[in-house]
PDB file of C-alpha atoms and ligand atoms in Angstrom:
ATOM      1  CA  MET A   1      15.821   3.507  19.607  1.00 60.00           C
ATOM      2  CA  THR A   2      14.994  -0.200  19.341  1.00 74.00           C
ATOM      3  CA  ARG A   3      11.755  -0.740  18.099  1.00 82.00           C
ATOM      4  CA  PRO A   4       9.610  -4.001  18.062  1.00 91.00           C
ATOM      5  CA  THR A   5      10.291  -6.750  15.562  1.00 96.00           C
ATOM      6  CA  PRO A   6       7.494  -6.556  13.174  1.00 98.00           C
ATOM      7  CA  ARG A   7       5.137  -9.467  13.855  1.00 98.00           C
ATOM      8  CA  LEU A   8       4.447 -12.516  10.943  1.00 98.00           C
ATOM      9  CA  GLY A   9       1.177 -13.319  10.000  1.00 98.00           C
ATOM     10  CA  VAL A  10       1.222 -16.334   8.379  1.00 98.00           C
ATOM     11  CA  ASN A  11      -1.424 -16.483   5.633  1.00 98.00           C
ATOM     12  CA  ILE A  12      -3.066 -20.115   5.111  1.00 98.00           C
ATOM     13  CA  ASP A  13      -4.934 -19.924   2.222  1.00 98.00           C
ATOM     14  CA  HIS A  14      -3.101 -21.750  -0.242  1.00 98.00           C
ATOM     15  CA  VAL A  15      -3.140 -25.016   2.117  1.00 98.00           C
ATOM     16  CA  ALA A  16      -6.958 -24.871   1.408  1.00 98.00           C
ATOM     17  CA  THR A  17      -6.247 -24.176  -2.266  1.00 98.00           C
ATOM     18  CA  LEU A  18      -4.329 -27.876  -2.234  1.00 97.00           C
ATOM     19  CA  ARG A  19      -6.972 -29.238  -0.242  1.00 98.00           C
ATOM     20  CA  ASN A  20      -9.408 -28.219  -2.714  1.00 98.00           C
ATOM     21  CA  ALA A  21      -7.609 -29.681  -5.533  1.00 97.00           C
ATOM     22  CA  ARG A  22      -8.509 -33.108  -4.405  1.00 96.00           C
ATOM     23  CA  GLY A  23     -11.864 -32.017  -2.924  1.00 94.00           C
ATOM     24  CA  GLY A  24     -11.262 -33.801   0.374  1.00 95.00           C
ATOM     25  CA  SER A  25     -10.307 -32.654   3.734  1.00 97.00           C
ATOM     26  CA  HIS A  26      -6.497 -32.988   3.491  1.00 98.00           C
ATOM     27  CA  PRO A  27      -4.359 -30.596   4.152  1.00 98.00           C
ATOM     28  CA  ASP A  28      -6.471 -29.085   6.561  1.00 98.00           C
ATOM     29  CA  PRO A  29      -5.561 -25.228   7.211  1.00 98.00           C
ATOM     30  CA  LEU A  30      -6.610 -25.779  10.516  1.00 98.00           C
ATOM     31  CA  ASP A  31      -3.432 -28.090  10.941  1.00 98.00           C
ATOM     32  CA  ALA A  32      -1.183 -25.301   9.204  1.00 98.00           C
ATOM     33  CA  ALA A  33      -2.380 -22.448  11.449  1.00 98.00           C
ATOM     34  CA  LEU A  34      -1.749 -24.631  14.568  1.00 98.00           C
ATOM     35  CA  ALA A  35       1.900 -25.598  13.030  1.00 98.00           C
ATOM     36  CA  ALA A  36       2.489 -21.907  12.236  1.00 98.00           C
ATOM     37  CA  LEU A  37       1.711 -20.721  15.379  1.00 98.00           C
ATOM     38  CA  ALA A  38       3.881 -23.377  16.943  1.00 98.00           C
ATOM     39  CA  ALA A  39       6.867 -22.407  15.063  1.00 98.00           C
ATOM     40  CA  GLY A  40       6.493 -18.729  15.978  1.00 98.00           C
ATOM     41  CA  ALA A  41       3.980 -16.757  13.756  1.00 98.00           C
ATOM     42  CA  ASP A  42       2.290 -14.272  15.464  1.00 98.00           C
ATOM     43  CA  GLY A  43      -0.975 -14.587  13.863  1.00 98.00           C
ATOM     44  CA  ILE A  44      -2.945 -16.246  10.937  1.00 98.00           C
ATOM     45  CA  THR A  45      -4.308 -14.328   7.712  1.00 98.00           C
ATOM     46  CA  LEU A  46      -6.766 -15.928   5.901  1.00 98.00           C
ATOM     47  CA  HIS A  47      -9.057 -14.799   2.791  1.00 98.00           C
ATOM     48  CA  LEU A  48     -12.479 -15.622   2.599  1.00 98.00           C
ATOM     49  CA  ARG A  49     -13.024 -14.822  -0.873  1.00 96.00           C
ATOM     50  CA  GLU A  50     -16.542 -14.213  -2.494  1.00 94.00           C
ATOM     51  CA  ASP A  51     -15.685 -17.121  -4.869  1.00 94.00           C
ATOM     52  CA  ARG A  52     -14.619 -19.323  -1.827  1.00 96.00           C
ATOM     53  CA  ARG A  53     -11.803 -21.028  -4.116  1.00 94.00           C
ATOM     54  CA  HIS A  54      -9.597 -21.694  -1.012  1.00 97.00           C
ATOM     55  CA  ILE A  55     -10.649 -20.885   2.426  1.00 98.00           C
ATOM     56  CA  ARG A  56     -14.396 -21.770   3.122  1.00 98.00           C
ATOM     57  CA  ASP A  57     -16.783 -20.641   5.940  1.00 98.00           C
ATOM     58  CA  ASP A  58     -16.251 -23.779   7.849  1.00 98.00           C
ATOM     59  CA  ASP A  59     -12.774 -23.171   7.841  1.00 98.00           C
ATOM     60  CA  LEU A  60     -12.811 -19.584   9.023  1.00 98.00           C
ATOM     61  CA  ALA A  61     -15.305 -21.026  11.863  1.00 98.00           C
ATOM     62  CA  ARG A  62     -13.095 -23.910  13.067  1.00 98.00           C
ATOM     63  CA  ILE A  63      -9.904 -21.624  13.271  1.00 98.00           C
ATOM     64  CA  ARG A  64     -11.842 -19.088  14.950  1.00 98.00           C
ATOM     65  CA  ALA A  65     -13.195 -21.848  17.356  1.00 98.00           C
ATOM     66  CA  THR A  66      -9.424 -23.121  18.023  1.00 98.00           C
ATOM     67  CA  ILE A  67      -6.775 -20.719  17.821  1.00 98.00           C
ATOM     68  CA  THR A  68      -6.271 -17.665  20.467  1.00 98.00           C
ATOM     69  CA  ALA A  69      -3.587 -16.194  18.334  1.00 98.00           C
ATOM     70  CA  PRO A  70      -5.020 -12.881  16.114  1.00 98.00           C
ATOM     71  CA  ILE A  71      -7.008 -13.995  13.360  1.00 98.00           C
ATOM     72  CA  ASN A  72      -6.473 -11.321  10.282  1.00 98.00           C
ATOM     73  CA  LEU A  73      -9.679 -11.856   8.054  1.00 98.00           C
ATOM     74  CA  GLU A  74      -9.202 -10.471   4.690  1.00 98.00           C
ATOM     75  CA  MET A  75     -12.425  -9.835   3.000  1.00 97.00           C
ATOM     76  CA  ALA A  76     -14.167  -8.138   0.011  1.00 97.00           C
ATOM     77  CA  ALA A  77     -16.245  -4.615   1.083  1.00 96.00           C
ATOM     78  CA  THR A  78     -19.472  -6.432   0.454  1.00 96.00           C
ATOM     79  CA  PRO A  79     -22.262  -6.742   2.853  1.00 96.00           C
ATOM     80  CA  GLU A  80     -22.259 -10.287   3.227  1.00 96.00           C
ATOM     81  CA  MET A  81     -18.674 -10.111   4.100  1.00 98.00           C
ATOM     82  CA  VAL A  82     -19.081  -7.703   7.042  1.00 98.00           C
ATOM     83  CA  GLU A  83     -21.881 -10.051   8.236  1.00 98.00           C
ATOM     84  CA  ILE A  84     -19.879 -12.812   8.312  1.00 98.00           C
ATOM     85  CA  ALA A  85     -17.110 -10.779  10.116  1.00 98.00           C
ATOM     86  CA  CYS A  86     -19.301  -9.475  12.803  1.00 98.00           C
ATOM     87  CA  ALA A  87     -20.671 -12.523  13.457  1.00 98.00           C
ATOM     88  CA  THR A  88     -17.206 -14.165  13.643  1.00 98.00           C
ATOM     89  CA  LEU A  89     -15.241 -11.265  15.708  1.00 98.00           C
ATOM     90  CA  PRO A  90     -11.720 -12.086  14.092  1.00 98.00           C
ATOM     91  CA  HIS A  91      -9.092  -9.453  15.581  1.00 98.00           C
ATOM     92  CA  ALA A  92      -8.920  -7.796  12.355  1.00 98.00           C
ATOM     93  CA  CYS A  93     -10.351  -7.556   9.040  1.00 98.00           C
ATOM     94  CA  CYS A  94      -8.402  -6.415   5.917  1.00 98.00           C
ATOM     95  CA  ILE A  95     -10.607  -5.042   3.270  1.00 98.00           C
ATOM     96  CA  VAL A  96      -9.259  -6.160  -0.208  1.00 97.00           C
ATOM     97  CA  PRO A  97     -10.262  -5.643  -3.319  1.00 95.00           C
ATOM     98  CA  GLU A  98     -11.605  -8.530  -5.214  1.00 87.00           C
ATOM     99  CA  ARG A  99     -12.050  -9.363  -8.948  1.00 80.00           C
ATOM    100  CA  ARG A 100     -13.486 -12.932  -9.726  1.00 72.00           C
ATOM    101  CA  ALA A 101     -11.001 -13.524 -12.654  1.00 74.00           C
ATOM    102  CA  GLU A 102      -7.884 -12.516 -10.958  1.00 74.00           C
ATOM    103  CA  ILE A 103      -5.373 -14.900  -9.457  1.00 77.00           C
ATOM    104  CA  THR A 104      -4.466 -13.014  -6.424  1.00 74.00           C
ATOM    105  CA  THR A 105      -5.435  -9.881  -5.161  1.00 71.00           C
ATOM    106  CA  GLU A 106      -3.541  -7.621  -7.807  1.00 76.00           C
ATOM    107  CA  GLY A 107      -3.440  -4.135  -6.498  1.00 85.00           C
ATOM    108  CA  GLY A 108      -4.531  -2.073  -3.720  1.00 95.00           C
ATOM    109  CA  LEU A 109      -7.907  -0.730  -2.650  1.00 96.00           C
ATOM    110  CA  ASP A 110      -9.466   2.521  -4.014  1.00 96.00           C
ATOM    111  CA  ALA A 111     -10.149   3.856  -0.695  1.00 97.00           C
ATOM    112  CA  ALA A 112     -10.365   7.389  -2.124  1.00 96.00           C
ATOM    113  CA  GLY A 113     -12.504   6.363  -5.240  1.00 96.00           C
ATOM    114  CA  GLN A 114     -14.756   4.340  -3.027  1.00 96.00           C
ATOM    115  CA  PHE A 115     -15.007   6.305   0.266  1.00 97.00           C
ATOM    116  CA  ASP A 116     -18.789   6.403   0.520  1.00 97.00           C
ATOM    117  CA  LEU A 117     -19.243   2.827  -0.301  1.00 96.00           C
ATOM    118  CA  LEU A 118     -16.432   1.729   2.272  1.00 97.00           C
ATOM    119  CA  ARG A 119     -17.638   4.320   5.086  1.00 98.00           C
ATOM    120  CA  PRO A 120     -20.580   2.171   6.494  1.00 97.00           C
ATOM    121  CA  LEU A 121     -18.657  -0.898   6.340  1.00 97.00           C
ATOM    122  CA  VAL A 122     -15.674   0.428   8.065  1.00 98.00           C
ATOM    123  CA  ARG A 123     -17.926   2.036  10.502  1.00 98.00           C
ATOM    124  CA  ARG A 124     -19.704  -1.359  11.502  1.00 98.00           C
ATOM    125  CA  LEU A 125     -16.714  -3.493  11.701  1.00 98.00           C
ATOM    126  CA  ASN A 126     -15.477  -0.629  14.193  1.00 98.00           C
ATOM    127  CA  ASP A 127     -18.587  -0.548  16.023  1.00 98.00           C
ATOM    128  CA  ALA A 128     -18.153  -4.328  16.759  1.00 98.00           C
ATOM    129  CA  GLY A 129     -14.737  -4.222  17.966  1.00 98.00           C
ATOM    130  CA  ILE A 130     -12.931  -5.432  15.128  1.00 98.00           C
ATOM    131  CA  ARG A 131      -9.726  -3.734  14.137  1.00 98.00           C
ATOM    132  CA  VAL A 132     -10.085  -2.441  10.505  1.00 98.00           C
ATOM    133  CA  SER A 133      -7.262  -2.562   7.816  1.00 98.00           C
ATOM    134  CA  LEU A 134      -7.329  -1.330   4.286  1.00 98.00           C
ATOM    135  CA  PHE A 135      -4.980  -3.185   1.771  1.00 97.00           C
ATOM    136  CA  ILE A 136      -3.633  -0.199  -0.089  1.00 97.00           C
ATOM    137  CA  ASP A 137      -0.724   0.801  -2.898  1.00 97.00           C
ATOM    138  CA  PRO A 138       1.939   2.785  -0.967  1.00 97.00           C
ATOM    139  CA  ASP A 139       0.333   6.446  -2.331  1.00 97.00           C
ATOM    140  CA  PRO A 140      -0.490   9.125   0.081  1.00 98.00           C
ATOM    141  CA  ALA A 141      -4.320   9.975  -1.509  1.00 97.00           C
ATOM    142  CA  GLN A 142      -5.052   6.298  -0.435  1.00 98.00           C
ATOM    143  CA  LEU A 143      -3.405   6.588   2.915  1.00 98.00           C
ATOM    144  CA  ARG A 144      -5.204   9.800   3.604  1.00 98.00           C
ATOM    145  CA  ALA A 145      -8.722   7.967   2.770  1.00 98.00           C
ATOM    146  CA  ALA A 146      -7.963   5.247   4.971  1.00 98.00           C
ATOM    147  CA  ALA A 147      -7.266   7.802   7.969  1.00 98.00           C
ATOM    148  CA  GLU A 148     -10.633   9.814   6.899  1.00 98.00           C
ATOM    149  CA  LEU A 149     -12.342   6.257   6.842  1.00 98.00           C
ATOM    150  CA  ALA A 150     -11.155   5.710  10.535  1.00 98.00           C
ATOM    151  CA  ALA A 151      -9.266   2.712   9.632  1.00 98.00           C
ATOM    152  CA  ALA A 152      -6.702   1.618  12.376  1.00 98.00           C
ATOM    153  CA  VAL A 153      -4.434   0.444  10.103  1.00 98.00           C
ATOM    154  CA  VAL A 154      -3.233   0.204   6.546  1.00 98.00           C
ATOM    155  CA  GLU A 155      -1.341  -2.974   5.090  1.00 98.00           C
ATOM    156  CA  LEU A 156       0.764  -1.528   2.316  1.00 98.00           C
ATOM    157  CA  HIS A 157       0.706  -3.496  -1.098  1.00 97.00           C
ATOM    158  CA  THR A 158       4.059  -4.856  -1.984  1.00 98.00           C
ATOM    159  CA  GLY A 159       3.257  -6.240  -5.032  1.00 97.00           C
ATOM    160  CA  ALA A 160       4.993  -3.811  -7.172  1.00 97.00           C
ATOM    161  CA  TYR A 161       8.045  -3.610  -4.985  1.00 98.00           C
ATOM    162  CA  ALA A 162       8.140  -7.748  -5.177  1.00 98.00           C
ATOM    163  CA  GLU A 163       8.125  -7.421  -8.969  1.00 96.00           C
ATOM    164  CA  ASN A 164      11.555  -4.927  -8.487  1.00 91.00           C
ATOM    165  CA  ARG A 165       9.936  -1.993 -10.240  1.00 88.00           C
ATOM    166  CA  THR A 166      12.196   0.902  -9.989  1.00 89.00           C
ATOM    167  CA  GLY A 167      11.306   3.360  -7.049  1.00 95.00           C
ATOM    168  CA  GLU A 168       8.791   0.917  -5.221  1.00 97.00           C
ATOM    169  CA  LEU A 169      11.119   0.577  -1.995  1.00 98.00           C
ATOM    170  CA  THR A 170      11.118   4.562  -1.912  1.00 98.00           C
ATOM    171  CA  ARG A 171       7.173   4.820  -2.453  1.00 98.00           C
ATOM    172  CA  LEU A 172       6.930   2.196   0.358  1.00 98.00           C
ATOM    173  CA  ALA A 173       9.056   3.998   2.788  1.00 98.00           C
ATOM    174  CA  ASP A 174       7.388   7.473   2.191  1.00 98.00           C
ATOM    175  CA  ALA A 175       4.218   5.715   2.664  1.00 98.00           C
ATOM    176  CA  ALA A 176       5.492   4.285   6.100  1.00 98.00           C
ATOM    177  CA  LEU A 177       6.350   7.403   7.085  1.00 98.00           C
ATOM    178  CA  LEU A 178       3.230   9.125   6.414  1.00 98.00           C
ATOM    179  CA  THR A 179       1.130   6.318   8.139  1.00 98.00           C
ATOM    180  CA  GLU A 180       3.013   7.811  11.341  1.00 97.00           C
ATOM    181  CA  GLU A 181       2.154  11.338  10.458  1.00 97.00           C
ATOM    182  CA  LEU A 182      -1.718  10.260  10.207  1.00 98.00           C
ATOM    183  CA  GLY A 183      -1.926   7.984  13.074  1.00 98.00           C
ATOM    184  CA  LEU A 184      -2.226   4.645  11.435  1.00 98.00           C
ATOM    185  CA  GLU A 185      -0.625   1.549  12.048  1.00 98.00           C
ATOM    186  CA  CYS A 186       1.372   0.048   8.875  1.00 98.00           C
ATOM    187  CA  HIS A 187       1.693  -3.421   7.982  1.00 98.00           C
ATOM    188  CA  ALA A 188       2.929  -4.621   4.235  1.00 98.00           C
ATOM    189  CA  GLY A 189       2.152  -7.861   2.546  1.00 98.00           C
ATOM    190  CA  HIS A 190       1.989  -9.520  -0.959  1.00 98.00           C
ATOM    191  CA  GLY A 191       4.839 -11.351  -2.712  1.00 98.00           C
ATOM    192  CA  LEU A 192       7.422 -11.312  -0.045  1.00 98.00           C
ATOM    193  CA  THR A 193       9.772 -13.797   0.199  1.00 98.00           C
ATOM    194  CA  TYR A 194      13.183 -14.556   1.716  1.00 98.00           C
ATOM    195  CA  ALA A 195      14.980 -12.698  -0.714  1.00 97.00           C
ATOM    196  CA  ASN A 196      12.713  -9.406  -0.456  1.00 98.00           C
ATOM    197  CA  ILE A 197      11.432  -9.585   3.144  1.00 98.00           C
ATOM    198  CA  GLN A 198      14.196  -7.632   5.156  1.00 97.00           C
ATOM    199  CA  PRO A 199      14.144  -4.085   3.167  1.00 97.00           C
ATOM    200  CA  VAL A 200      10.271  -4.086   4.101  1.00 98.00           C
ATOM    201  CA  ALA A 201      10.984  -5.469   7.705  1.00 98.00           C
ATOM    202  CA  ALA A 202      13.553  -2.906   8.261  1.00 97.00           C
ATOM    203  CA  LEU A 203      11.193   0.258   7.794  1.00 97.00           C
ATOM    204  CA  ARG A 204      10.502   1.421  11.326  1.00 97.00           C
ATOM    205  CA  GLN A 205       6.852   1.911  10.836  1.00 98.00           C
ATOM    206  CA  VAL A 206       6.186  -1.400   9.867  1.00 98.00           C
ATOM    207  CA  ARG A 207       4.351  -3.404  12.346  1.00 98.00           C
ATOM    208  CA  GLU A 208       3.138  -6.663  10.652  1.00 98.00           C
ATOM    209  CA  LEU A 209       4.001  -8.480   7.616  1.00 98.00           C
ATOM    210  CA  ASN A 210       1.548 -10.841   6.326  1.00 98.00           C
ATOM    211  CA  ILE A 211       2.888 -13.607   3.709  1.00 98.00           C
ATOM    212  CA  GLY A 212       1.364 -16.601   2.245  1.00 98.00           C
ATOM    213  CA  HIS A 213       2.022 -18.069  -0.911  1.00 98.00           C
ATOM    214  CA  TYR A 214       5.854 -18.464  -1.012  1.00 98.00           C
ATOM    215  CA  LEU A 215       5.772 -19.208   2.899  1.00 98.00           C
ATOM    216  CA  ILE A 216       3.164 -22.388   1.848  1.00 98.00           C
ATOM    217  CA  GLY A 217       5.246 -23.312  -1.596  1.00 98.00           C
ATOM    218  CA  GLU A 218       8.775 -23.256   0.765  1.00 98.00           C
ATOM    219  CA  ALA A 219       6.989 -25.557   3.146  1.00 98.00           C
ATOM    220  CA  ILE A 220       6.130 -28.261   0.564  1.00 97.00           C
ATOM    221  CA  LEU A 221       9.871 -27.999   0.011  1.00 97.00           C
ATOM    222  CA  HIS A 222      11.390 -27.613   3.534  1.00 98.00           C
ATOM    223  CA  GLY A 223       8.550 -27.896   6.162  1.00 98.00           C
ATOM    224  CA  LEU A 224       6.204 -25.416   7.493  1.00 98.00           C
ATOM    225  CA  PRO A 225       7.626 -25.089  11.099  1.00 98.00           C
ATOM    226  CA  HIS A 226      11.561 -24.562   9.363  1.00 98.00           C
ATOM    227  CA  THR A 227       9.741 -22.377   7.101  1.00 98.00           C
ATOM    228  CA  VAL A 228       8.557 -20.191   9.405  1.00 98.00           C
ATOM    229  CA  ARG A 229      11.173 -19.917  11.643  1.00 98.00           C
ATOM    230  CA  HIS A 230      13.656 -18.873   9.014  1.00 98.00           C
ATOM    231  CA  MET A 231      11.235 -16.176   7.863  1.00 98.00           C
ATOM    232  CA  ARG A 232      10.685 -14.800  11.373  1.00 98.00           C
ATOM    233  CA  ALA A 233      14.400 -14.797  11.936  1.00 98.00           C
ATOM    234  CA  LEU A 234      14.992 -13.186   8.757  1.00 98.00           C
ATOM    235  CA  ILE A 235      12.352 -10.246  10.111  1.00 98.00           C
ATOM    236  CA  ALA A 236      14.088 -10.139  13.630  1.00 97.00           C
ATOM    237  CA  ALA A 237      17.489  -9.657  11.433  1.00 97.00           C
ATOM    238  CA  ALA A 238      16.360  -6.784   9.176  1.00 97.00           C
ATOM    239  CA  LYS A 239      18.112  -3.368   9.620  1.00 89.00           C
TER     240      LYS A 239
HETATM  241  N1  LIG B   1      -2.146  -9.326   2.441  1.00 59.16           N
HETATM  242  C1  LIG B   1      -3.138  -9.445   1.489  1.00 59.16           C
HETATM  243  C2  LIG B   1      -4.273  -8.162   2.135  1.00 59.16           C
HETATM  244  C3  LIG B   1      -3.510 -10.281   0.699  1.00 59.16           C
HETATM  245  O1  LIG B   1      -4.466  -9.883  -0.326  1.00 59.16           O
HETATM  246  C4  LIG B   1      -2.253 -11.303   0.037  1.00 59.16           C
HETATM  247  C5  LIG B   1      -2.557 -12.192  -0.918  1.00 59.16           C
HETATM  248  O2  LIG B   1      -3.867 -13.110  -0.411  1.00 59.16           O
HETATM  249  C6  LIG B   1      -1.482 -11.253   0.932  1.00 59.16           C
HETATM  250  C7  LIG B   1      -1.066 -10.341   2.169  1.00 59.16           C
HETATM  251  C8  LIG B   1      -0.161 -12.343   1.019  1.00 59.16           C
HETATM  252  O3  LIG B   1       0.430 -12.239  -0.212  1.00 59.16           O
HETATM  253  P1  LIG B   1       1.500 -13.455  -0.709  1.00 59.16           P
HETATM  254  O4  LIG B   1       0.687 -14.897  -0.707  1.00 59.16           O
HETATM  255  O5  LIG B   1       1.916 -13.025  -1.897  1.00 59.16           O
HETATM  256  O6  LIG B   1       2.400 -13.521   0.397  1.00 59.16           O
END
């Protein structure tokens, strides 16, 4: 049976990182979003971190006001972020763990351990009509907690797989299978590159891949349209 090609969400955070290095307005993440979409991206992902180190509130507002493609807002599980999400109404919110000192999102959300904290936040987002995704490690207990929390989606953290840790592809495959049983939509992301995308894109349950750092890095060398088109082609060809 054929299945739809997984969607590609392009994470534009590091366009903002580059802009912020000089403190001005160039390069503009909104321009990057438009270029990525024109090259075939299916949606735009952005992470409004509590310390605003890359994407800022104004970026989110301008992107929300300009693009019609789905926006996936990554955010910490805090009341401030939930208020921003409910005021902005992106297509989806992906709740991620956030530690100020980390360079990037290092591990999955502890949906099982933080169940009571997450429950009202997930409910609020669901009630606002926002699709809730939880960024979790490929761990059955976390998947079950996500289903109990009534999240529509889980995004499986592919960081350990990207670091070539033994057994990680099997863990991802098993977790993807479990999403089906639990009625969760399965996404995946973190550390994905041209070299490691295809085994993940080939997992039958994976509907969306969110990729940032590598695409923006490649774009410096080869241009964002070319980079997005090439990643899109690799995803489409994955078996
Ligand atoms: N998905 C989530 C939930 C993330 O937090 C990140 C990193 O911001 C990504 C995907 C993209 O990871 P990378 O930048 O390594 O491609």
